[in-house]
PDB file of C-alpha atoms in Angstrom:
ATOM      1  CA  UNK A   1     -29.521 -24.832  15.998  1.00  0.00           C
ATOM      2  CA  UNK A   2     -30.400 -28.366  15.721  1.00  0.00           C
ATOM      3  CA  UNK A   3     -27.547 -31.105  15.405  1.00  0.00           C
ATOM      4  CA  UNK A   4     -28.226 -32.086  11.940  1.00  0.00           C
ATOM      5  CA  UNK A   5     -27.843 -28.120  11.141  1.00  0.00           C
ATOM      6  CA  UNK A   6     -24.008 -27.114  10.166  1.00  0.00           C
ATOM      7  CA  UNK A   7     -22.935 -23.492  10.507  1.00  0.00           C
ATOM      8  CA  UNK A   8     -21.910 -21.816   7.505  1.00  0.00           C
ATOM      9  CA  UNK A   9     -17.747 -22.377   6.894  1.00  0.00           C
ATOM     10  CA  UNK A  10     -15.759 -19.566   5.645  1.00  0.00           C
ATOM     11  CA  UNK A  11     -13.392 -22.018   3.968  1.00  0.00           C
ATOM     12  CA  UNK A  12     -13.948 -22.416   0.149  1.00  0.00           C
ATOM     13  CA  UNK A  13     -13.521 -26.111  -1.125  1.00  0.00           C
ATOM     14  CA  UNK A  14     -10.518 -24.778  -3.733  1.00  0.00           C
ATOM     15  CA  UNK A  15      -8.248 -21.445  -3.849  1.00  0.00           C
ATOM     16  CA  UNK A  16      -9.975 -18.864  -6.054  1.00  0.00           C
ATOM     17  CA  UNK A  17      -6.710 -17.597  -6.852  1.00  0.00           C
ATOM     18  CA  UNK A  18      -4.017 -19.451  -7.969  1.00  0.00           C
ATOM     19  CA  UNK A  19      -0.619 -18.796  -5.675  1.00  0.00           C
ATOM     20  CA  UNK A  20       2.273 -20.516  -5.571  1.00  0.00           C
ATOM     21  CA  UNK A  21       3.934 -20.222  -1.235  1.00  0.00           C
ATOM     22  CA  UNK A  22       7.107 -21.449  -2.561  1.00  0.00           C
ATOM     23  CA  UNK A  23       7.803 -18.424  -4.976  1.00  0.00           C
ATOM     24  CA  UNK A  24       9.656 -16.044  -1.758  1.00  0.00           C
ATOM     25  CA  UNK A  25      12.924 -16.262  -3.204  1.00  0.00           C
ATOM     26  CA  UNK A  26      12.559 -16.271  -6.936  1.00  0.00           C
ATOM     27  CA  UNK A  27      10.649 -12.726  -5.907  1.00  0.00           C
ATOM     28  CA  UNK A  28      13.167 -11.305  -4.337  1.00  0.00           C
ATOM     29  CA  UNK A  29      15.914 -12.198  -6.485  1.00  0.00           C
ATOM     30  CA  UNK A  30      13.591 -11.169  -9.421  1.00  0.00           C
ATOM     31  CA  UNK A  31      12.909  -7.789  -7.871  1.00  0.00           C
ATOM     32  CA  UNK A  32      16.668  -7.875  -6.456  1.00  0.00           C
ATOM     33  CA  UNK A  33      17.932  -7.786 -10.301  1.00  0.00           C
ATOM     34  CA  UNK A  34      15.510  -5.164 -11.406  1.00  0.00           C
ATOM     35  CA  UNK A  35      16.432  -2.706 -13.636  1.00  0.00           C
ATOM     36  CA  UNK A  36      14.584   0.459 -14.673  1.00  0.00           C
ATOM     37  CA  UNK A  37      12.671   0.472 -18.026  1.00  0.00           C
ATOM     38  CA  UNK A  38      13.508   4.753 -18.318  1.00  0.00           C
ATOM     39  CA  UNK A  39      17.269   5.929 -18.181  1.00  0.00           C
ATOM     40  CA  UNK A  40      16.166   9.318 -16.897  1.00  0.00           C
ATOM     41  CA  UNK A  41      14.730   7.565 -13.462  1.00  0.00           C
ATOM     42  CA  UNK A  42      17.727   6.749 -10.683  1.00  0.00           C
ATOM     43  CA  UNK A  43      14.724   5.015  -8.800  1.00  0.00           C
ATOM     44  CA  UNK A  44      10.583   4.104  -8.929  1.00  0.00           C
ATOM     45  CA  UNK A  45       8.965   6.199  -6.415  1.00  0.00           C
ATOM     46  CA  UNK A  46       6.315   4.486  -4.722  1.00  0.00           C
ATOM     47  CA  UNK A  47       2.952   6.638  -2.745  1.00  0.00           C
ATOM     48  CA  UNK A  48       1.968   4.724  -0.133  1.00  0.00           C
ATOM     49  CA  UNK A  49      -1.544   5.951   1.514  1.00  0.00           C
ATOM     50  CA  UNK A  50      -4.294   4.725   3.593  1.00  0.00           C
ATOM     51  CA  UNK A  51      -6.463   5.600   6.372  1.00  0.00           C
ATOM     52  CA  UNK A  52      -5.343   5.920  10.062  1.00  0.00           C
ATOM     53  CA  UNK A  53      -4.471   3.103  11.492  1.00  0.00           C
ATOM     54  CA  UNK A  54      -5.035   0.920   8.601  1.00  0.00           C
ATOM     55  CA  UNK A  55      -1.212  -0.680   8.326  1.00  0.00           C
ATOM     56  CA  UNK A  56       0.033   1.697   5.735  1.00  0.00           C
ATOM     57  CA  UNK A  57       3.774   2.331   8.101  1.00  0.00           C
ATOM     58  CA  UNK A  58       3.769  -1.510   9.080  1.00  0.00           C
ATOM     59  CA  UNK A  59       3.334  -2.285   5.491  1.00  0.00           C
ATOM     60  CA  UNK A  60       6.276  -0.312   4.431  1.00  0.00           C
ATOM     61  CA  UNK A  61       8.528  -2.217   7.563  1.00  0.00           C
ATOM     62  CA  UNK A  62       7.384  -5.291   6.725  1.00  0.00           C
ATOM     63  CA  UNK A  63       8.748  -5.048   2.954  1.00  0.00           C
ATOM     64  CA  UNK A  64      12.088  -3.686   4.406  1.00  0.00           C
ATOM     65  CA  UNK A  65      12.103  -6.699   6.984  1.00  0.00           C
ATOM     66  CA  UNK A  66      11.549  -9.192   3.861  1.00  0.00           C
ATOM     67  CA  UNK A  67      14.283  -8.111   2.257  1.00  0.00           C
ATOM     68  CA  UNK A  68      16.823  -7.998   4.976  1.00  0.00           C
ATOM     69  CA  UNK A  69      15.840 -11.111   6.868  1.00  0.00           C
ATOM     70  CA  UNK A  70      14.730  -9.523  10.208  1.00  0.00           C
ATOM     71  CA  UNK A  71      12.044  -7.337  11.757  1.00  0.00           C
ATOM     72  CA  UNK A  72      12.794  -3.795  10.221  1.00  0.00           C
ATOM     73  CA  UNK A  73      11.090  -0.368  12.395  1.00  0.00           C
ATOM     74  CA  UNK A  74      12.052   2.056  10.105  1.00  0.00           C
ATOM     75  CA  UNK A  75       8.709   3.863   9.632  1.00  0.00           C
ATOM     76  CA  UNK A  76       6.948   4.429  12.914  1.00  0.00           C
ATOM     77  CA  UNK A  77       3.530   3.000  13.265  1.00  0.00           C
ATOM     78  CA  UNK A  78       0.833   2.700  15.319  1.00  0.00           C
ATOM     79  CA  UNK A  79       1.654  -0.179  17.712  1.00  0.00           C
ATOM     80  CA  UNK A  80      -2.000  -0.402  19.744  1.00  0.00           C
ATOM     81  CA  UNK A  81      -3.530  -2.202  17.160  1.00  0.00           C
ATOM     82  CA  UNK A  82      -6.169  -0.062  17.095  1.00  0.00           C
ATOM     83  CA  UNK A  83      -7.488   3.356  14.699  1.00  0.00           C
ATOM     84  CA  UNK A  84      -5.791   6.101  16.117  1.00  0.00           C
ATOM     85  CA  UNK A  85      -7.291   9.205  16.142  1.00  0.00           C
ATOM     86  CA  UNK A  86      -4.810  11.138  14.333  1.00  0.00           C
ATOM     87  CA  UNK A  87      -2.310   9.980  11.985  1.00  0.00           C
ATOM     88  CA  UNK A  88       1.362   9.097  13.101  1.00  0.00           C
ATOM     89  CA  UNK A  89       3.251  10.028   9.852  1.00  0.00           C
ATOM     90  CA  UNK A  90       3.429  14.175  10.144  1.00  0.00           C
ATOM     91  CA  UNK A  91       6.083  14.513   7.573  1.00  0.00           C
ATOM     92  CA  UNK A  92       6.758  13.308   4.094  1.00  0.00           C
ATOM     93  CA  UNK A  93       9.340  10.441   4.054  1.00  0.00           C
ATOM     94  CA  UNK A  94      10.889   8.321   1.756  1.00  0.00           C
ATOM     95  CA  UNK A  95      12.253   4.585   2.585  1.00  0.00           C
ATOM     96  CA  UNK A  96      15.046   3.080   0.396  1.00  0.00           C
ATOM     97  CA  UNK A  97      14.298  -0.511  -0.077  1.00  0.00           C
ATOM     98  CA  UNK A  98      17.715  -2.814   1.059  1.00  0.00           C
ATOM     99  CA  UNK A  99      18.743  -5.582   0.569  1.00  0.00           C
ATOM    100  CA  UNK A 100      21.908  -7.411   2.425  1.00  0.00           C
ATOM    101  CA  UNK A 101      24.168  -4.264   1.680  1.00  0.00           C
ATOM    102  CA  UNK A 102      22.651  -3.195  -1.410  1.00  0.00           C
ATOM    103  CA  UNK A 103      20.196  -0.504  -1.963  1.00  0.00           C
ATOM    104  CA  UNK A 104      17.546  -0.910  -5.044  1.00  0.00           C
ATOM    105  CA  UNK A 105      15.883   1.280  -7.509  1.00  0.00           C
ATOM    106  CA  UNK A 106      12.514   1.571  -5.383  1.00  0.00           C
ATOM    107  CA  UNK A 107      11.303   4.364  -3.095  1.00  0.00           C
ATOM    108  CA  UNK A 108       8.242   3.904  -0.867  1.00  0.00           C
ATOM    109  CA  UNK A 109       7.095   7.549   0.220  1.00  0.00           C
ATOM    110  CA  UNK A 110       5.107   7.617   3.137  1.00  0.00           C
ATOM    111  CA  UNK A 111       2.769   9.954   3.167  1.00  0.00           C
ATOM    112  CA  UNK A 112      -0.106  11.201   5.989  1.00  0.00           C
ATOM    113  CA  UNK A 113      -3.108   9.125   6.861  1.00  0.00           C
ATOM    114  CA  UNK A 114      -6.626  10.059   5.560  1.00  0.00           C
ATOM    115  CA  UNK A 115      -9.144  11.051   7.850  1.00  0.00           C
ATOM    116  CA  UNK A 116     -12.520  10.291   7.733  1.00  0.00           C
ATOM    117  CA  UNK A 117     -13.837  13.170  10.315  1.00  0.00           C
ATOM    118  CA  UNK A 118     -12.005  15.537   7.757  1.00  0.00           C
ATOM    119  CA  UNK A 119     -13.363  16.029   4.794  1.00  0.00           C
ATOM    120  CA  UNK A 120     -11.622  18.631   3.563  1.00  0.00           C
ATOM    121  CA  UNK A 121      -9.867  18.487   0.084  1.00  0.00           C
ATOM    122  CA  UNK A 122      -6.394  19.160   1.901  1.00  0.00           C
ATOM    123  CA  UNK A 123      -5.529  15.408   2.288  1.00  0.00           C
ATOM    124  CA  UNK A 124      -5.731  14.550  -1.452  1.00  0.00           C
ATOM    125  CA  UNK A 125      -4.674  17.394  -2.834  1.00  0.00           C
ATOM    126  CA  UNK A 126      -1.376  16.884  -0.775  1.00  0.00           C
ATOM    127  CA  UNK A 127      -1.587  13.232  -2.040  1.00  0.00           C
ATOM    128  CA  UNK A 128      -1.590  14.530  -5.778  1.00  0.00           C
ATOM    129  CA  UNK A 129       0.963  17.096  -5.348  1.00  0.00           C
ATOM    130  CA  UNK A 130       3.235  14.409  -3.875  1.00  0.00           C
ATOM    131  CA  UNK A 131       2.360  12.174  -6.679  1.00  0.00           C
ATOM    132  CA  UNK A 132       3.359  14.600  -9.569  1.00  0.00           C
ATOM    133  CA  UNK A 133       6.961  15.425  -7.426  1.00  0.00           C
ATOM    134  CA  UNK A 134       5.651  18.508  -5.881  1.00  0.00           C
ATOM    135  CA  UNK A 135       6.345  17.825  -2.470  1.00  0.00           C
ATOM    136  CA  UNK A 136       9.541  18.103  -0.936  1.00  0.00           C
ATOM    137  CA  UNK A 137      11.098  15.257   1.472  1.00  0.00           C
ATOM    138  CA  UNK A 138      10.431  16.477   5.126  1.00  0.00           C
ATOM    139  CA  UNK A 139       7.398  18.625   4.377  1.00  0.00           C
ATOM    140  CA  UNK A 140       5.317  18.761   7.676  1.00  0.00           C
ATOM    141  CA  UNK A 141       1.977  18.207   6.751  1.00  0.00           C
ATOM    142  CA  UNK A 142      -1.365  20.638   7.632  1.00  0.00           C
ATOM    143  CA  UNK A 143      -4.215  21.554   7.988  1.00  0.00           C
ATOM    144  CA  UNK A 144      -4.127  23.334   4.777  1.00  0.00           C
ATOM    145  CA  UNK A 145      -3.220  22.136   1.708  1.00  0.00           C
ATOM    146  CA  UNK A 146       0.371  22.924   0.210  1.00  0.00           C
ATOM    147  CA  UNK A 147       0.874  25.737  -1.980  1.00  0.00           C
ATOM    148  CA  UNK A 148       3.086  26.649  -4.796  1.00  0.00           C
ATOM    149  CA  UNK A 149       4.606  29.777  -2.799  1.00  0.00           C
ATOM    150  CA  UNK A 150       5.380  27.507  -0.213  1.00  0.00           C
ATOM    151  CA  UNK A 151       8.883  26.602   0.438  1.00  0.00           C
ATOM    152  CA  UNK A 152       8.688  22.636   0.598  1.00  0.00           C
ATOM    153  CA  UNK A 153       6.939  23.051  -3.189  1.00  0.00           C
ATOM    154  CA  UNK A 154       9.007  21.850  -5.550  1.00  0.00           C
ATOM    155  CA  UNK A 155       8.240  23.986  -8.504  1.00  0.00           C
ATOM    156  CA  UNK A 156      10.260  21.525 -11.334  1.00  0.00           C
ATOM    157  CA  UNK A 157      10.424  17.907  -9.866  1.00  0.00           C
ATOM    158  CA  UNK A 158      12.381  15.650 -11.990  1.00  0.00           C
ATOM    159  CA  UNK A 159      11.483  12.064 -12.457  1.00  0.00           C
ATOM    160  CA  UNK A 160      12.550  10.627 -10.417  1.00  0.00           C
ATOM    161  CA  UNK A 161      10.849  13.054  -7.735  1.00  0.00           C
ATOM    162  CA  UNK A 162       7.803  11.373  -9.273  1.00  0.00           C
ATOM    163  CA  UNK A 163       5.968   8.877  -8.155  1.00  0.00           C
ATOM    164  CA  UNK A 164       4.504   6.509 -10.587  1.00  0.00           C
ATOM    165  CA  UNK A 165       2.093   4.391  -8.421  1.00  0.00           C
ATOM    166  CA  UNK A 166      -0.365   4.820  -5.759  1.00  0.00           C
ATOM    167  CA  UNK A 167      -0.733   2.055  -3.290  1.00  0.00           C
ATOM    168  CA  UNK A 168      -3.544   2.500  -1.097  1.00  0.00           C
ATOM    169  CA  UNK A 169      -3.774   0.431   2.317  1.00  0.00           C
ATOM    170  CA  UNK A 170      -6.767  -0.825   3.310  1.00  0.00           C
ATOM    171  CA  UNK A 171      -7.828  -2.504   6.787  1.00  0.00           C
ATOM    172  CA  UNK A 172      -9.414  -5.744   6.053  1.00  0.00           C
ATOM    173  CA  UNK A 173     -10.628  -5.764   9.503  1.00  0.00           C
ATOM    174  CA  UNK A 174     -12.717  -2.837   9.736  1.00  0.00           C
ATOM    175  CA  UNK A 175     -13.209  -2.239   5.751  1.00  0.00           C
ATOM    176  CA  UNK A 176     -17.574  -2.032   5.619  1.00  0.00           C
ATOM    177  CA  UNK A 177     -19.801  -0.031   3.880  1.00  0.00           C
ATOM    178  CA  UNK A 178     -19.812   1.863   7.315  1.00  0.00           C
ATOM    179  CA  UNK A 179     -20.354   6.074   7.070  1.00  0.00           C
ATOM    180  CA  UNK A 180     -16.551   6.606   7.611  1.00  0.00           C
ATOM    181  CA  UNK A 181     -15.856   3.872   5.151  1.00  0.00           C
ATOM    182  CA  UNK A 182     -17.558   5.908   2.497  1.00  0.00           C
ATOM    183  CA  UNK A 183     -16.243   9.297   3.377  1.00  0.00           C
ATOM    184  CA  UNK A 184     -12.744   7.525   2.916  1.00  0.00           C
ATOM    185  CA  UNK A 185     -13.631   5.798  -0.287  1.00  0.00           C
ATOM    186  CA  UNK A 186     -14.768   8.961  -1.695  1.00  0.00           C
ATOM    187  CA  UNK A 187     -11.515  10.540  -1.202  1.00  0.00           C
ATOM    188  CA  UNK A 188      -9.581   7.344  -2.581  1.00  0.00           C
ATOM    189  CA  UNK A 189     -12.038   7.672  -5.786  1.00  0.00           C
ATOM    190  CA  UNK A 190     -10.980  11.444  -5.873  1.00  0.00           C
ATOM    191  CA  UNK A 191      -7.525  10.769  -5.992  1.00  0.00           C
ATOM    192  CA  UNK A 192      -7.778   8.111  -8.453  1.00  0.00           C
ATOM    193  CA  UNK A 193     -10.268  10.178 -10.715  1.00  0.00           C
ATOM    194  CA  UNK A 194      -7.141  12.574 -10.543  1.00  0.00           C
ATOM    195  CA  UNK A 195      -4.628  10.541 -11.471  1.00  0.00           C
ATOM    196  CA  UNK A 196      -5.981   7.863 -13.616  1.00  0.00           C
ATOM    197  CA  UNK A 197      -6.134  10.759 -16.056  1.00  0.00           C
ATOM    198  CA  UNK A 198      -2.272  10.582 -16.295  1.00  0.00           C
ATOM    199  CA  UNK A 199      -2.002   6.849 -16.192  1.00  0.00           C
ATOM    200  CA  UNK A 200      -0.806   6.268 -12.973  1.00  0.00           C
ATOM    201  CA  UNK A 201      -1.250   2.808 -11.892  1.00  0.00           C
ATOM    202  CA  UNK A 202      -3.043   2.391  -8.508  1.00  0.00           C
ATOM    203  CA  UNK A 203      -3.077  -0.663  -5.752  1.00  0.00           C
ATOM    204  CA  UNK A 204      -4.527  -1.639  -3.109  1.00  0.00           C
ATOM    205  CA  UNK A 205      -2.665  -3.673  -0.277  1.00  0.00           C
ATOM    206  CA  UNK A 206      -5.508  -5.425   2.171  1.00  0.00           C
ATOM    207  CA  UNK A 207      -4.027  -5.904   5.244  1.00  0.00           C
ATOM    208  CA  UNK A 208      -4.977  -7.786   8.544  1.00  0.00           C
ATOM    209  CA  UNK A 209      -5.936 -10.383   7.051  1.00  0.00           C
ATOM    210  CA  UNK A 210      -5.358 -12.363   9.801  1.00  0.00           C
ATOM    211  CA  UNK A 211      -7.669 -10.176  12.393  1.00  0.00           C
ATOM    212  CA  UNK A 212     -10.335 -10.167   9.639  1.00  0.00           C
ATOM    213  CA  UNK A 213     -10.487 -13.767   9.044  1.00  0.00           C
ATOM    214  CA  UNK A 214     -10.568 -16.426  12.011  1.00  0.00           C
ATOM    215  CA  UNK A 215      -9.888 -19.382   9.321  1.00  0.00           C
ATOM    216  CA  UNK A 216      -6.239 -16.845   7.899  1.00  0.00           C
ATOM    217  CA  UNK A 217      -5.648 -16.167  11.695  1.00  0.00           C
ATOM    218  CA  UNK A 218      -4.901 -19.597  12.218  1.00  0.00           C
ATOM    219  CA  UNK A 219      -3.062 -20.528   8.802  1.00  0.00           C
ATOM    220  CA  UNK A 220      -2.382 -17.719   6.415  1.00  0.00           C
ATOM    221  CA  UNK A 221      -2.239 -19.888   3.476  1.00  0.00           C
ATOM    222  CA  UNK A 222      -5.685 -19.867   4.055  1.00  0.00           C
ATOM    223  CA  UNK A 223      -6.520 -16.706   2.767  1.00  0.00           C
ATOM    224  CA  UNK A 224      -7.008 -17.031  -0.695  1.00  0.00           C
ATOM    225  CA  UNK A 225      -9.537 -19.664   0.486  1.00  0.00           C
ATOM    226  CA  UNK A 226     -11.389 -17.216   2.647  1.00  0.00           C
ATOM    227  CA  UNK A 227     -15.157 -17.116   1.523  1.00  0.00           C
ATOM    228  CA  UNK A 228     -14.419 -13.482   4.060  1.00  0.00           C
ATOM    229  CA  UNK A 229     -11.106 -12.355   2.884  1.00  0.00           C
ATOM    230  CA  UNK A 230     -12.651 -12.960  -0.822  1.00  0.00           C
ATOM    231  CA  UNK A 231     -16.049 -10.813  -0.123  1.00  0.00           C
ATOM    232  CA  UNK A 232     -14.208  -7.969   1.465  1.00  0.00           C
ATOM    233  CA  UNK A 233     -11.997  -7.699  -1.634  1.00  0.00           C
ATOM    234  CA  UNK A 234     -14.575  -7.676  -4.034  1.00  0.00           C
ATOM    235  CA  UNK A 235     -16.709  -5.420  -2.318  1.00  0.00           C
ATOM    236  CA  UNK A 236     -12.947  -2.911  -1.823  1.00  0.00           C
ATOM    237  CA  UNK A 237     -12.962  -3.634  -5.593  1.00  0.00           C
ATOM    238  CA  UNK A 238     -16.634  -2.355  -5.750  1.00  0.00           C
ATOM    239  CA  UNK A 239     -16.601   0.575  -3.574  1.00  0.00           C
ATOM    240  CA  UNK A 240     -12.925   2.048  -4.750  1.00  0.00           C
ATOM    241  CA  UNK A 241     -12.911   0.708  -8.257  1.00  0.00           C
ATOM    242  CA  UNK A 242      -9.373  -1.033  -8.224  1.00  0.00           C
ATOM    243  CA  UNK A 243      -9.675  -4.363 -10.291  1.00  0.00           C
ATOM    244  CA  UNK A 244      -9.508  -7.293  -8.330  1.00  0.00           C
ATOM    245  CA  UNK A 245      -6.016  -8.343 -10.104  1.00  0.00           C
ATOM    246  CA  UNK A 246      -4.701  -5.354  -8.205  1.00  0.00           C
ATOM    247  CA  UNK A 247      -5.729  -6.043  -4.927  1.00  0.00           C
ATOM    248  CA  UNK A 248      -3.206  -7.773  -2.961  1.00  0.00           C
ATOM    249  CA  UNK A 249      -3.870  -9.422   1.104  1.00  0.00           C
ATOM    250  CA  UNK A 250      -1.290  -9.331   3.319  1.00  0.00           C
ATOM    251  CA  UNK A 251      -0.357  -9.973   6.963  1.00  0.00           C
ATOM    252  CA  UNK A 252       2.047  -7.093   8.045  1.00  0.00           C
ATOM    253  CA  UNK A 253       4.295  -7.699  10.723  1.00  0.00           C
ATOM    254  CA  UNK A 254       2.907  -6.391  14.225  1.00  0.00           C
ATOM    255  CA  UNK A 255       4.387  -7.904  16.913  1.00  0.00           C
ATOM    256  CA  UNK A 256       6.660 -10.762  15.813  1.00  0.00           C
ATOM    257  CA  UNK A 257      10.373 -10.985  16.351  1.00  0.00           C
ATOM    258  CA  UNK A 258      11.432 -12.977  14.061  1.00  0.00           C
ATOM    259  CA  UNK A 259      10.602 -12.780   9.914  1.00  0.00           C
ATOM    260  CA  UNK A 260       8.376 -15.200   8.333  1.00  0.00           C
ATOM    261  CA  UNK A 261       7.719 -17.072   4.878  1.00  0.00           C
ATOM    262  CA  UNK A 262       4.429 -17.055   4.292  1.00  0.00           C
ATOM    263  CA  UNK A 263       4.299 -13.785   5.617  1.00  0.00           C
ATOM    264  CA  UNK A 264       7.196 -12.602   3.426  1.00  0.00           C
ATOM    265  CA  UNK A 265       5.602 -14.108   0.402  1.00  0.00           C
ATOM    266  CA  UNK A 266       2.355 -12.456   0.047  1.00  0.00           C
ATOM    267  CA  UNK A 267       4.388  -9.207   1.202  1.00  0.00           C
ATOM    268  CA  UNK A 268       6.989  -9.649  -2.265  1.00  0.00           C
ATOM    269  CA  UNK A 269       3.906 -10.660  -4.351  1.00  0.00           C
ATOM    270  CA  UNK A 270       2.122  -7.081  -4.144  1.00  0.00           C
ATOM    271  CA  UNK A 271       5.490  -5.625  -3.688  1.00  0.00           C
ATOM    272  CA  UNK A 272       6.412  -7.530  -7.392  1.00  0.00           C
ATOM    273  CA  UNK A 273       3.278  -5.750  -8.821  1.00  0.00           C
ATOM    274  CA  UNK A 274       3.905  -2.343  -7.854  1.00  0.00           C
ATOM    275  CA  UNK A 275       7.157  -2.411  -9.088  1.00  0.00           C
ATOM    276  CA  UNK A 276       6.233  -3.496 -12.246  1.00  0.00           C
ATOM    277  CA  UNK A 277       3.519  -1.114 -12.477  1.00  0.00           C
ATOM    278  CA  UNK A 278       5.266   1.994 -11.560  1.00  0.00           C
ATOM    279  CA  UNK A 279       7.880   0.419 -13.987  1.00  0.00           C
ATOM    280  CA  UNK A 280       5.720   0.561 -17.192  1.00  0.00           C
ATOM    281  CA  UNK A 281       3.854   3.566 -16.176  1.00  0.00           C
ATOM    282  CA  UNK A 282       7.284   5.665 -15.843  1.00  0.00           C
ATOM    283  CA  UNK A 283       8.524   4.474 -19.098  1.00  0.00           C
ATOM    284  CA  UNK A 284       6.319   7.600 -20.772  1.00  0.00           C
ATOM    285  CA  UNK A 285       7.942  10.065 -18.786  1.00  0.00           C
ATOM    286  CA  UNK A 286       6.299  13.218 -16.602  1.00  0.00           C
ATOM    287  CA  UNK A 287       2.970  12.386 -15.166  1.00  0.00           C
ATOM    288  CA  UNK A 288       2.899  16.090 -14.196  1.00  0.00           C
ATOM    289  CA  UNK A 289       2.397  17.456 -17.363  1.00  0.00           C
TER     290      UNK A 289
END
């Protein structure tokens, strides 16, 4: 390359999305004073999937450590910071979101990771089951799918057994139009082909943003001026069929000791979304039915 020849910079002259890094705690004091839309829900139920290895657990700890102020291990995740080969969540669980002493009206239900070597229709069809309520807190997942005859099958879920958005996490890292990639995507548009039927409102959280993006991995409020973070998106938005509007990047936290801002911010941001989401969404009542 000669000397008068420049490389090509990931960094876009201007944000392509307008965000404000000084909103962190008008969020949480917005999402704080929440109150349900629907006086038949005690609490918004929240599906949280994604593929191996992708962030899905760390997401959930890192929007339990924004709201208490300190690095939060509830759900365990994959700490090699690399794909696993099988998923570490085995059994359905739910997370109560906290904050200081208080507990508020949002569930986020962890759920297993998809696998692209199987292709079987087990894997969504326990995601839709747990969707609609079917599912009962502590079901060990398998091989096969769950049936109605089965004992963890909840045969008349209630509302608030519900969930009333799908958040799907996605690796920004590794996210290509790669053979597994598409295996995966095909199951995410099964799902959503599923469910967008009942209007449930789906989202996609992007995360490593920082290991996908050398320009983010030194300043995170870089991101939404990431010519790379911005291409991956799109083509997520392209290859799932999420709008762009509901695709959210965030850092989750890995390693760190100690909570961050800018960290916390983009975390409350999709976390503000959902909520309102599976807010309007659960103001019609059963999606089961």
């Amino acid at each position: 390359m000669g000397a008068s020849e420049s490389k090509p910079t990931e960094q876009l002259n201007e944000a392509w999305r307008t965000f404000d890094w000084g909103q962190k705690e008008e969020l949480k004091e917005r999402l704080e004073k929440f109150t349900l839309s629907n006086p038949d829900v005690t609490n918004v139920k929240i599906l949280v999937a994604g593929q191996i290895g992708a962030g899905k657990s760390s997401f959930i700890n890192s929007v339990l450590s924004a709201f208490q102020g300190e690095i939060v291990n509830e759900a365990i995740a994959d700490v090699s910071g690399s794909a696993a080969s099988h998923s570490f969540t085995k059994r359905l669980r739910t997370y109560r979101i906290r904050s200081g002493d208080a507990d508020l009206p949002f569930e986020l239900c962890d759920v297993i990771g998809l696998e692209p070597e199987r292709i079987s229709e087990c894997q969504p069809d326990d995601i839709i089951n747990t969707i609609y309520g079917h599912v009962k807190e502590g079901y060990k997942f398998k091989e096969k799918p769950l049936t109605s005859d089965d004992e963890h099958y909840n045969q008349n879920p209630s509302l608030s057994d519900q969930a009333f958005c799908l958040v799907y996490v996605i690796d920004a890292n590794t996210f290509q139009l790669s053979e597994d990639d598409k295996i995966l995507t095909e199951k995410l548009r099964l799902i959503r082909q599923t469910i967008s039927d009942k209007g449930i409102p789906q989202v996609i959280v992007m995360s490593k943003v920082d290991e996908a993006s050398p320009l983010v991995s030194k300043d995170l409020k870089m991101v939404y001026r990431s010519k790379k973070i911005k291409e991956k998106m799109e083509l997520c938005s392209f290859k799932v069929g999420v709008p762009m509007s509901n695709i959210f990047p965030v850092k989750n936290y890995h390693n760190e000791i100690n909570t961050n801002d800018h960290v916390d911010v983009l975390i409350l941001k999709a976390l503000d979304q959902i909520v309102r989401s599976a807010d309007a969404r659960q103001r019609f009542g059963a999606s089961n039915k």
